[in-house]
PDB file of C-alpha atoms in Angstrom:
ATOM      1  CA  UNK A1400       0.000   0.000   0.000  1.00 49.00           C
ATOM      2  CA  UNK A1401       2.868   2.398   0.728  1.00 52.00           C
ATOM      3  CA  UNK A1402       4.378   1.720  -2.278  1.00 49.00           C
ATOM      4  CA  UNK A1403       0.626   2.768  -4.353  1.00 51.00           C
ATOM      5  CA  UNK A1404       0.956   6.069  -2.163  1.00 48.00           C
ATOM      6  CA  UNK A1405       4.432   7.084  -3.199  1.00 41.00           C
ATOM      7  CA  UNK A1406       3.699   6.303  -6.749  1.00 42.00           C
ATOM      8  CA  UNK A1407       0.708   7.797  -6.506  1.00 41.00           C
ATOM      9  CA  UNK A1408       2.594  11.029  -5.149  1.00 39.00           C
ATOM     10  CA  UNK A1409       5.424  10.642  -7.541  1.00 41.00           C
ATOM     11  CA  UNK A1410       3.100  11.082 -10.721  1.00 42.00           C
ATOM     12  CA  UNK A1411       0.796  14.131  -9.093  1.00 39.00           C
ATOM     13  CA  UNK A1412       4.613  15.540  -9.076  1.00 39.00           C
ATOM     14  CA  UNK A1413       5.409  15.072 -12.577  1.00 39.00           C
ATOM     15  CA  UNK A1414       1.706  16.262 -13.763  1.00 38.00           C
ATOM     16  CA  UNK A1415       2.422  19.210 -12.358  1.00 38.00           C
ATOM     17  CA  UNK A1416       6.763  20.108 -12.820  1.00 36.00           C
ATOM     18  CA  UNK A1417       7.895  22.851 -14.886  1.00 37.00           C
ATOM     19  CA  UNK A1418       7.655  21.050 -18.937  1.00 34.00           C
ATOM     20  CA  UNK A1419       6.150  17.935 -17.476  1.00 34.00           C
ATOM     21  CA  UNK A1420       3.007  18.706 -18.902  1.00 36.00           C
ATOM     22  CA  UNK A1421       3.758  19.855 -22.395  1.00 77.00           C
ATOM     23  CA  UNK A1422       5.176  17.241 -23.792  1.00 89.00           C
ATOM     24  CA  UNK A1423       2.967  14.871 -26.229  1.00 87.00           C
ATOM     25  CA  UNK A1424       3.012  11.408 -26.369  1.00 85.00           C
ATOM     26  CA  UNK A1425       5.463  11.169 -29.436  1.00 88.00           C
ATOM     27  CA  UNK A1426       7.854  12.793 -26.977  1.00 88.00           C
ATOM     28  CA  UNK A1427       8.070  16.071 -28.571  1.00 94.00           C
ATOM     29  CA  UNK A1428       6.895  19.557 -26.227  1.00 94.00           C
ATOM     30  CA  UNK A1429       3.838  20.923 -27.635  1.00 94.00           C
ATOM     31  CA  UNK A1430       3.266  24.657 -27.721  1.00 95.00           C
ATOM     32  CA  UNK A1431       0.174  26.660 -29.286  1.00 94.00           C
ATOM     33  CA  UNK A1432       2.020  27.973 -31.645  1.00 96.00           C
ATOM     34  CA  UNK A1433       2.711  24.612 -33.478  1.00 96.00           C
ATOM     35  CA  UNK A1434       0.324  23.650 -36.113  1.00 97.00           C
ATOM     36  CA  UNK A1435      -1.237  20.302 -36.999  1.00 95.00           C
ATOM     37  CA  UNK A1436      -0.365  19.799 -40.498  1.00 96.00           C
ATOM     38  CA  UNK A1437      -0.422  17.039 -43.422  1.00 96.00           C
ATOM     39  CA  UNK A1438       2.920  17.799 -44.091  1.00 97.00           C
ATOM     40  CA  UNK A1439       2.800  18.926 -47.124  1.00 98.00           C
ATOM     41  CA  UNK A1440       5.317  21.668 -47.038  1.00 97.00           C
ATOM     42  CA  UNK A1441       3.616  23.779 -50.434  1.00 97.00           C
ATOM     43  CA  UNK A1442       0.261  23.738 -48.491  1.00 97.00           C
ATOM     44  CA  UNK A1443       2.090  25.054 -45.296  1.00 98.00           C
ATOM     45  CA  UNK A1444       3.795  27.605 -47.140  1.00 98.00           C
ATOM     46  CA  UNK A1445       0.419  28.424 -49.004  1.00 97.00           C
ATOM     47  CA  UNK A1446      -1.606  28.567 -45.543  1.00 98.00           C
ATOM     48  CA  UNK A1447       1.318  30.265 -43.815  1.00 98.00           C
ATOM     49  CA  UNK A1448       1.247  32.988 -46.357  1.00 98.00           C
ATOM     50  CA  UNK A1449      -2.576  33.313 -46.511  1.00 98.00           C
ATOM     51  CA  UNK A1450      -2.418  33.767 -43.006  1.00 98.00           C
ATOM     52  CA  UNK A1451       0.546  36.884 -43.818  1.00 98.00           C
ATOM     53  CA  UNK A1452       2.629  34.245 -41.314  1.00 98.00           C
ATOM     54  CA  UNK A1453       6.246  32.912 -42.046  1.00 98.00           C
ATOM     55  CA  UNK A1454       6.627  29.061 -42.093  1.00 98.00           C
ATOM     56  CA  UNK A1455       8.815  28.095 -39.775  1.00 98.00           C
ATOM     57  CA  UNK A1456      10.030  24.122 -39.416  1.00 98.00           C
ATOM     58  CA  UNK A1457      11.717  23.138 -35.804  1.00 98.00           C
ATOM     59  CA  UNK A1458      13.127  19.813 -36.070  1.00 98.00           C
ATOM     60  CA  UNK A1459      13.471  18.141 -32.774  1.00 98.00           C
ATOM     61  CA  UNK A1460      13.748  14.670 -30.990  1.00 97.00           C
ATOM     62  CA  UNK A1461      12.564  12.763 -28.116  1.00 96.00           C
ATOM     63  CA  UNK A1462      14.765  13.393 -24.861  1.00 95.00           C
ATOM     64  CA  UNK A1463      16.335  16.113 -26.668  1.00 96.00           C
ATOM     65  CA  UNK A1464      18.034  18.307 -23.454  1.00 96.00           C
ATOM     66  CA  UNK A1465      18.528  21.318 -25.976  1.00 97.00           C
ATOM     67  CA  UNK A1466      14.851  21.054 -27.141  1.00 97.00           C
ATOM     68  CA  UNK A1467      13.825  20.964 -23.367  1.00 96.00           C
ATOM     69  CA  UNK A1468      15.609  24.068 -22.803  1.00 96.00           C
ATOM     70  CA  UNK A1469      14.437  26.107 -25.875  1.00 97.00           C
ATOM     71  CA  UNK A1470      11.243  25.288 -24.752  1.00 97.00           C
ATOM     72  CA  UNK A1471      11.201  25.706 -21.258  1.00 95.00           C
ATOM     73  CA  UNK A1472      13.209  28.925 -21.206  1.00 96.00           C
ATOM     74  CA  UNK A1473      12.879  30.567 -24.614  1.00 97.00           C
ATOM     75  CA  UNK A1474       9.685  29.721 -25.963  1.00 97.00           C
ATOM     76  CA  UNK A1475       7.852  30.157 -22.861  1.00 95.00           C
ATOM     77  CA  UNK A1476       8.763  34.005 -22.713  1.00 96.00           C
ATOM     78  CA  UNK A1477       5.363  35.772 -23.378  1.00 96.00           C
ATOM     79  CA  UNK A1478       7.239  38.159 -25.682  1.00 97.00           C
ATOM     80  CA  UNK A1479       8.681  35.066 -27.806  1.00 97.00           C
ATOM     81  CA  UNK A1480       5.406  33.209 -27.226  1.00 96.00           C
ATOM     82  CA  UNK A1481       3.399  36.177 -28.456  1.00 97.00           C
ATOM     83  CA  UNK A1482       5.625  36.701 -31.201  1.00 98.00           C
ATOM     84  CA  UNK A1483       5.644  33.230 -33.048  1.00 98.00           C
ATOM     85  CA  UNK A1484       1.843  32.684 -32.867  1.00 97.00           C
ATOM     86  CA  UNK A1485       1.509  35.987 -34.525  1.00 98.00           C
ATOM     87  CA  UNK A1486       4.306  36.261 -37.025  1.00 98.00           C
ATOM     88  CA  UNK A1487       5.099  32.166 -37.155  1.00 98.00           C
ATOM     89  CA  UNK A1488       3.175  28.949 -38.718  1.00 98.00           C
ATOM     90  CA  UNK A1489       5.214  26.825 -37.458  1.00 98.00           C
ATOM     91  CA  UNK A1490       5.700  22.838 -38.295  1.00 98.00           C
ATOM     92  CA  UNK A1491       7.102  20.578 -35.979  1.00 98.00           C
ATOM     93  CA  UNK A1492       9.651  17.672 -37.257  1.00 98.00           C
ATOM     94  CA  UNK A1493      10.270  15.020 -35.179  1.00 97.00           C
ATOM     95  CA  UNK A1494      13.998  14.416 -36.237  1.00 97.00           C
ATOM     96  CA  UNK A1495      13.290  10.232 -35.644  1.00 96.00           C
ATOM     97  CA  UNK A1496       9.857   9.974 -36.939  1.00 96.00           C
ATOM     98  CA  UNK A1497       8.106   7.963 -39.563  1.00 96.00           C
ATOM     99  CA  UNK A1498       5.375  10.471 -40.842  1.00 97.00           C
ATOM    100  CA  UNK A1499       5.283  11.290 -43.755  1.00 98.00           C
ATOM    101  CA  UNK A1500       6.707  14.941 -45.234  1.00 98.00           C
ATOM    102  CA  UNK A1501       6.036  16.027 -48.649  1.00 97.00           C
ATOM    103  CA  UNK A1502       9.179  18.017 -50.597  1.00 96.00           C
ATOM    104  CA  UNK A1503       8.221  21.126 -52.372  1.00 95.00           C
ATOM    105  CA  UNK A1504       8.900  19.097 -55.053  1.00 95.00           C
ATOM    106  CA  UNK A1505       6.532  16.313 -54.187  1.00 96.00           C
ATOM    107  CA  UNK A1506       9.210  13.942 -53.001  1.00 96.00           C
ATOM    108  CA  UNK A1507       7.813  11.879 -49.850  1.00 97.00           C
ATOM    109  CA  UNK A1508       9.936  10.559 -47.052  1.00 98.00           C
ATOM    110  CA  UNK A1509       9.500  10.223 -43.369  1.00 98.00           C
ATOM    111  CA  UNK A1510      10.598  12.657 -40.726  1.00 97.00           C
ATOM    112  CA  UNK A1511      13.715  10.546 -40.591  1.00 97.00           C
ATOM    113  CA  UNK A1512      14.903  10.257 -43.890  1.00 97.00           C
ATOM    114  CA  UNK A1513      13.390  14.094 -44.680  1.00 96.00           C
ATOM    115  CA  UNK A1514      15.678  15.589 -42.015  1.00 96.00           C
ATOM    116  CA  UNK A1515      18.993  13.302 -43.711  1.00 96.00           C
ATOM    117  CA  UNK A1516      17.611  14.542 -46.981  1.00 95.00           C
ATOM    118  CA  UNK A1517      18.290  18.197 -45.742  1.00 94.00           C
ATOM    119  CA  UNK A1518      21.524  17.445 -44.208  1.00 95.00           C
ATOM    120  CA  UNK A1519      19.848  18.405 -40.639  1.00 97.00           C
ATOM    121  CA  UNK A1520      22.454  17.229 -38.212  1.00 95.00           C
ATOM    122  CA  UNK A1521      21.355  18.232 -34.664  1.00 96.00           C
ATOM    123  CA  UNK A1522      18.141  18.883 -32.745  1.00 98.00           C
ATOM    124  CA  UNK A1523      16.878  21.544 -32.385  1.00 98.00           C
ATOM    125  CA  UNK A1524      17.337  22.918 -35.578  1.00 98.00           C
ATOM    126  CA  UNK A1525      14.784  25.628 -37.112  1.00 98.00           C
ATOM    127  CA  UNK A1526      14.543  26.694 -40.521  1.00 98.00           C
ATOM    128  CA  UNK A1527      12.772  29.785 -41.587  1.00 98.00           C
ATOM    129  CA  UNK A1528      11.529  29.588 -45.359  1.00 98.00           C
ATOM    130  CA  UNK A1529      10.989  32.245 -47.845  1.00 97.00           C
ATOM    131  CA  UNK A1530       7.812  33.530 -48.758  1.00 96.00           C
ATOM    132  CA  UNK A1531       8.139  31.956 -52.363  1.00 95.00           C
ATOM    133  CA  UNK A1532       9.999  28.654 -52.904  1.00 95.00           C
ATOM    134  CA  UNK A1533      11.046  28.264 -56.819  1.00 91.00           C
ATOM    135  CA  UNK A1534       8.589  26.238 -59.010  1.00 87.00           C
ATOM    136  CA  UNK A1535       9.715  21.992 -58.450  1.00 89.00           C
ATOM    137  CA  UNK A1536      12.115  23.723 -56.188  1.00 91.00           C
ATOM    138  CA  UNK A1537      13.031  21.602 -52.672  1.00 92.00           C
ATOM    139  CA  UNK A1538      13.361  23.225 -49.503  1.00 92.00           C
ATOM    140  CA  UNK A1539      16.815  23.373 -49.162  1.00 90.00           C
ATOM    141  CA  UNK A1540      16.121  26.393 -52.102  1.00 93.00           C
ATOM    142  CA  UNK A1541      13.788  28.364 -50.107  1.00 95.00           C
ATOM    143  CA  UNK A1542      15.577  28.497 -46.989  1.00 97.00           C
ATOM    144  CA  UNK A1543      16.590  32.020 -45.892  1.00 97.00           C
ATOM    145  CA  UNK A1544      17.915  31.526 -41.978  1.00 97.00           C
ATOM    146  CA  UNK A1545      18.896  28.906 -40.057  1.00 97.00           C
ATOM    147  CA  UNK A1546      18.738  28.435 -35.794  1.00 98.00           C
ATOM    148  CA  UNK A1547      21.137  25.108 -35.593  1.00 97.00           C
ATOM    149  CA  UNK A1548      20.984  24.069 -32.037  1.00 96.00           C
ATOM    150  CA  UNK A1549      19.605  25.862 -28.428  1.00 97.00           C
ATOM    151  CA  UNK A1550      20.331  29.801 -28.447  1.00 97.00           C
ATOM    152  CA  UNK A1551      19.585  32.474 -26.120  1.00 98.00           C
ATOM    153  CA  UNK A1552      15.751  34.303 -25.724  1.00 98.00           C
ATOM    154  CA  UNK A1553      17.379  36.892 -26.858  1.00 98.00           C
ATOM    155  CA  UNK A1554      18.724  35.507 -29.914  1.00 98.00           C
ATOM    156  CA  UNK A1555      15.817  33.805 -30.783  1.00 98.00           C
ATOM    157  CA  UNK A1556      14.041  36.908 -30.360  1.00 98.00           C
ATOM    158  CA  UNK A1557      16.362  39.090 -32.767  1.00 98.00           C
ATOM    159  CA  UNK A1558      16.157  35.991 -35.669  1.00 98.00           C
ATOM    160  CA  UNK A1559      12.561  36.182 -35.392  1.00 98.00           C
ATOM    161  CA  UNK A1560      12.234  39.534 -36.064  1.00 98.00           C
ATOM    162  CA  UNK A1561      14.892  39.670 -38.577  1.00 98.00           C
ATOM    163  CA  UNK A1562      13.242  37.067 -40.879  1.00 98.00           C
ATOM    164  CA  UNK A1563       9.324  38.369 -39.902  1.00 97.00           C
ATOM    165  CA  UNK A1564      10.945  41.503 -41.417  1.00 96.00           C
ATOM    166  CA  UNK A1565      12.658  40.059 -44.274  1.00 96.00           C
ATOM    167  CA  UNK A1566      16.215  41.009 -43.212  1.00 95.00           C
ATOM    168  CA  UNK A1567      18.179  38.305 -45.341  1.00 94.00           C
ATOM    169  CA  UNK A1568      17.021  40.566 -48.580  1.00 93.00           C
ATOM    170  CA  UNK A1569      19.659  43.235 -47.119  1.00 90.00           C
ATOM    171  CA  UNK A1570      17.287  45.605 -46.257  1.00 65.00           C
TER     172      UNK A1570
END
Protein backbone atom coordinates (compact mmCIF):
# COMPACT_ATOMS: atom_id res chain seq x y z
CA UNK A 1 0.00 0.00 0.00
CA UNK A 2 2.87 2.40 0.73
CA UNK A 3 4.38 1.72 -2.28
CA UNK A 4 0.63 2.77 -4.35
CA UNK A 5 0.96 6.07 -2.16
CA UNK A 6 4.43 7.08 -3.20
CA UNK A 7 3.70 6.30 -6.75
CA UNK A 8 0.71 7.80 -6.51
CA UNK A 9 2.59 11.03 -5.15
CA UNK A 10 5.42 10.64 -7.54
CA UNK A 11 3.10 11.08 -10.72
CA UNK A 12 0.80 14.13 -9.09
CA UNK A 13 4.61 15.54 -9.08
CA UNK A 14 5.41 15.07 -12.58
CA UNK A 15 1.71 16.26 -13.76
CA UNK A 16 2.42 19.21 -12.36
CA UNK A 17 6.76 20.11 -12.82
CA UNK A 18 7.90 22.85 -14.89
CA UNK A 19 7.65 21.05 -18.94
CA UNK A 20 6.15 17.93 -17.48
CA UNK A 21 3.01 18.71 -18.90
CA UNK A 22 3.76 19.85 -22.40
CA UNK A 23 5.18 17.24 -23.79
CA UNK A 24 2.97 14.87 -26.23
CA UNK A 25 3.01 11.41 -26.37
CA UNK A 26 5.46 11.17 -29.44
CA UNK A 27 7.85 12.79 -26.98
CA UNK A 28 8.07 16.07 -28.57
CA UNK A 29 6.90 19.56 -26.23
CA UNK A 30 3.84 20.92 -27.63
CA UNK A 31 3.27 24.66 -27.72
CA UNK A 32 0.17 26.66 -29.29
CA UNK A 33 2.02 27.97 -31.65
CA UNK A 34 2.71 24.61 -33.48
CA UNK A 35 0.32 23.65 -36.11
CA UNK A 36 -1.24 20.30 -37.00
CA UNK A 37 -0.37 19.80 -40.50
CA UNK A 38 -0.42 17.04 -43.42
CA UNK A 39 2.92 17.80 -44.09
CA UNK A 40 2.80 18.93 -47.12
CA UNK A 41 5.32 21.67 -47.04
CA UNK A 42 3.62 23.78 -50.43
CA UNK A 43 0.26 23.74 -48.49
CA UNK A 44 2.09 25.05 -45.30
CA UNK A 45 3.80 27.60 -47.14
CA UNK A 46 0.42 28.42 -49.00
CA UNK A 47 -1.61 28.57 -45.54
CA UNK A 48 1.32 30.26 -43.82
CA UNK A 49 1.25 32.99 -46.36
CA UNK A 50 -2.58 33.31 -46.51
CA UNK A 51 -2.42 33.77 -43.01
CA UNK A 52 0.55 36.88 -43.82
CA UNK A 53 2.63 34.24 -41.31
CA UNK A 54 6.25 32.91 -42.05
CA UNK A 55 6.63 29.06 -42.09
CA UNK A 56 8.82 28.10 -39.77
CA UNK A 57 10.03 24.12 -39.42
CA UNK A 58 11.72 23.14 -35.80
CA UNK A 59 13.13 19.81 -36.07
CA UNK A 60 13.47 18.14 -32.77
CA UNK A 61 13.75 14.67 -30.99
CA UNK A 62 12.56 12.76 -28.12
CA UNK A 63 14.76 13.39 -24.86
CA UNK A 64 16.33 16.11 -26.67
CA UNK A 65 18.03 18.31 -23.45
CA UNK A 66 18.53 21.32 -25.98
CA UNK A 67 14.85 21.05 -27.14
CA UNK A 68 13.83 20.96 -23.37
CA UNK A 69 15.61 24.07 -22.80
CA UNK A 70 14.44 26.11 -25.87
CA UNK A 71 11.24 25.29 -24.75
CA UNK A 72 11.20 25.71 -21.26
CA UNK A 73 13.21 28.93 -21.21
CA UNK A 74 12.88 30.57 -24.61
CA UNK A 75 9.69 29.72 -25.96
CA UNK A 76 7.85 30.16 -22.86
CA UNK A 77 8.76 34.00 -22.71
CA UNK A 78 5.36 35.77 -23.38
CA UNK A 79 7.24 38.16 -25.68
CA UNK A 80 8.68 35.07 -27.81
CA UNK A 81 5.41 33.21 -27.23
CA UNK A 82 3.40 36.18 -28.46
CA UNK A 83 5.62 36.70 -31.20
CA UNK A 84 5.64 33.23 -33.05
CA UNK A 85 1.84 32.68 -32.87
CA UNK A 86 1.51 35.99 -34.52
CA UNK A 87 4.31 36.26 -37.02
CA UNK A 88 5.10 32.17 -37.15
CA UNK A 89 3.18 28.95 -38.72
CA UNK A 90 5.21 26.82 -37.46
CA UNK A 91 5.70 22.84 -38.30
CA UNK A 92 7.10 20.58 -35.98
CA UNK A 93 9.65 17.67 -37.26
CA UNK A 94 10.27 15.02 -35.18
CA UNK A 95 14.00 14.42 -36.24
CA UNK A 96 13.29 10.23 -35.64
CA UNK A 97 9.86 9.97 -36.94
CA UNK A 98 8.11 7.96 -39.56
CA UNK A 99 5.38 10.47 -40.84
CA UNK A 100 5.28 11.29 -43.76
CA UNK A 101 6.71 14.94 -45.23
CA UNK A 102 6.04 16.03 -48.65
CA UNK A 103 9.18 18.02 -50.60
CA UNK A 104 8.22 21.13 -52.37
CA UNK A 105 8.90 19.10 -55.05
CA UNK A 106 6.53 16.31 -54.19
CA UNK A 107 9.21 13.94 -53.00
CA UNK A 108 7.81 11.88 -49.85
CA UNK A 109 9.94 10.56 -47.05
CA UNK A 110 9.50 10.22 -43.37
CA UNK A 111 10.60 12.66 -40.73
CA UNK A 112 13.72 10.55 -40.59
CA UNK A 113 14.90 10.26 -43.89
CA UNK A 114 13.39 14.09 -44.68
CA UNK A 115 15.68 15.59 -42.02
CA UNK A 116 18.99 13.30 -43.71
CA UNK A 117 17.61 14.54 -46.98
CA UNK A 118 18.29 18.20 -45.74
CA UNK A 119 21.52 17.44 -44.21
CA UNK A 120 19.85 18.40 -40.64
CA UNK A 121 22.45 17.23 -38.21
CA UNK A 122 21.35 18.23 -34.66
CA UNK A 123 18.14 18.88 -32.75
CA UNK A 124 16.88 21.54 -32.39
CA UNK A 125 17.34 22.92 -35.58
CA UNK A 126 14.78 25.63 -37.11
CA UNK A 127 14.54 26.69 -40.52
CA UNK A 128 12.77 29.78 -41.59
CA UNK A 129 11.53 29.59 -45.36
CA UNK A 130 10.99 32.25 -47.84
CA UNK A 131 7.81 33.53 -48.76
CA UNK A 132 8.14 31.96 -52.36
CA UNK A 133 10.00 28.65 -52.90
CA UNK A 134 11.05 28.26 -56.82
CA UNK A 135 8.59 26.24 -59.01
CA UNK A 136 9.72 21.99 -58.45
CA UNK A 137 12.11 23.72 -56.19
CA UNK A 138 13.03 21.60 -52.67
CA UNK A 139 13.36 23.23 -49.50
CA UNK A 140 16.82 23.37 -49.16
CA UNK A 141 16.12 26.39 -52.10
CA UNK A 142 13.79 28.36 -50.11
CA UNK A 143 15.58 28.50 -46.99
CA UNK A 144 16.59 32.02 -45.89
CA UNK A 145 17.92 31.53 -41.98
CA UNK A 146 18.90 28.91 -40.06
CA UNK A 147 18.74 28.43 -35.79
CA UNK A 148 21.14 25.11 -35.59
CA UNK A 149 20.98 24.07 -32.04
CA UNK A 150 19.61 25.86 -28.43
CA UNK A 151 20.33 29.80 -28.45
CA UNK A 152 19.59 32.47 -26.12
CA UNK A 153 15.75 34.30 -25.72
CA UNK A 154 17.38 36.89 -26.86
CA UNK A 155 18.72 35.51 -29.91
CA UNK A 156 15.82 33.81 -30.78
CA UNK A 157 14.04 36.91 -30.36
CA UNK A 158 16.36 39.09 -32.77
CA UNK A 159 16.16 35.99 -35.67
CA UNK A 160 12.56 36.18 -35.39
CA UNK A 161 12.23 39.53 -36.06
CA UNK A 162 14.89 39.67 -38.58
CA UNK A 163 13.24 37.07 -40.88
CA UNK A 164 9.32 38.37 -39.90
CA UNK A 165 10.94 41.50 -41.42
CA UNK A 166 12.66 40.06 -44.27
CA UNK A 167 16.21 41.01 -43.21
CA UNK A 168 18.18 38.31 -45.34
CA UNK A 169 17.02 40.57 -48.58
CA UNK A 170 19.66 43.24 -47.12
CA UNK A 171 17.29 45.61 -46.26
Amino acid sequence: MGMRILAAVAALFLAVAPGYAEVGADGLHDAPWIRETSMDLAADLAAANAEGKRLMLIFEQRGCLYCTRMHEKVFSRPKIARYLNENYYVVQINFKGDKPVTDFDGDRRSERQISRKWGILLTPTILFVDTQVPAGGTLSQGVVAVIPGAVSAKQTLDMLEWVRREGYKGG
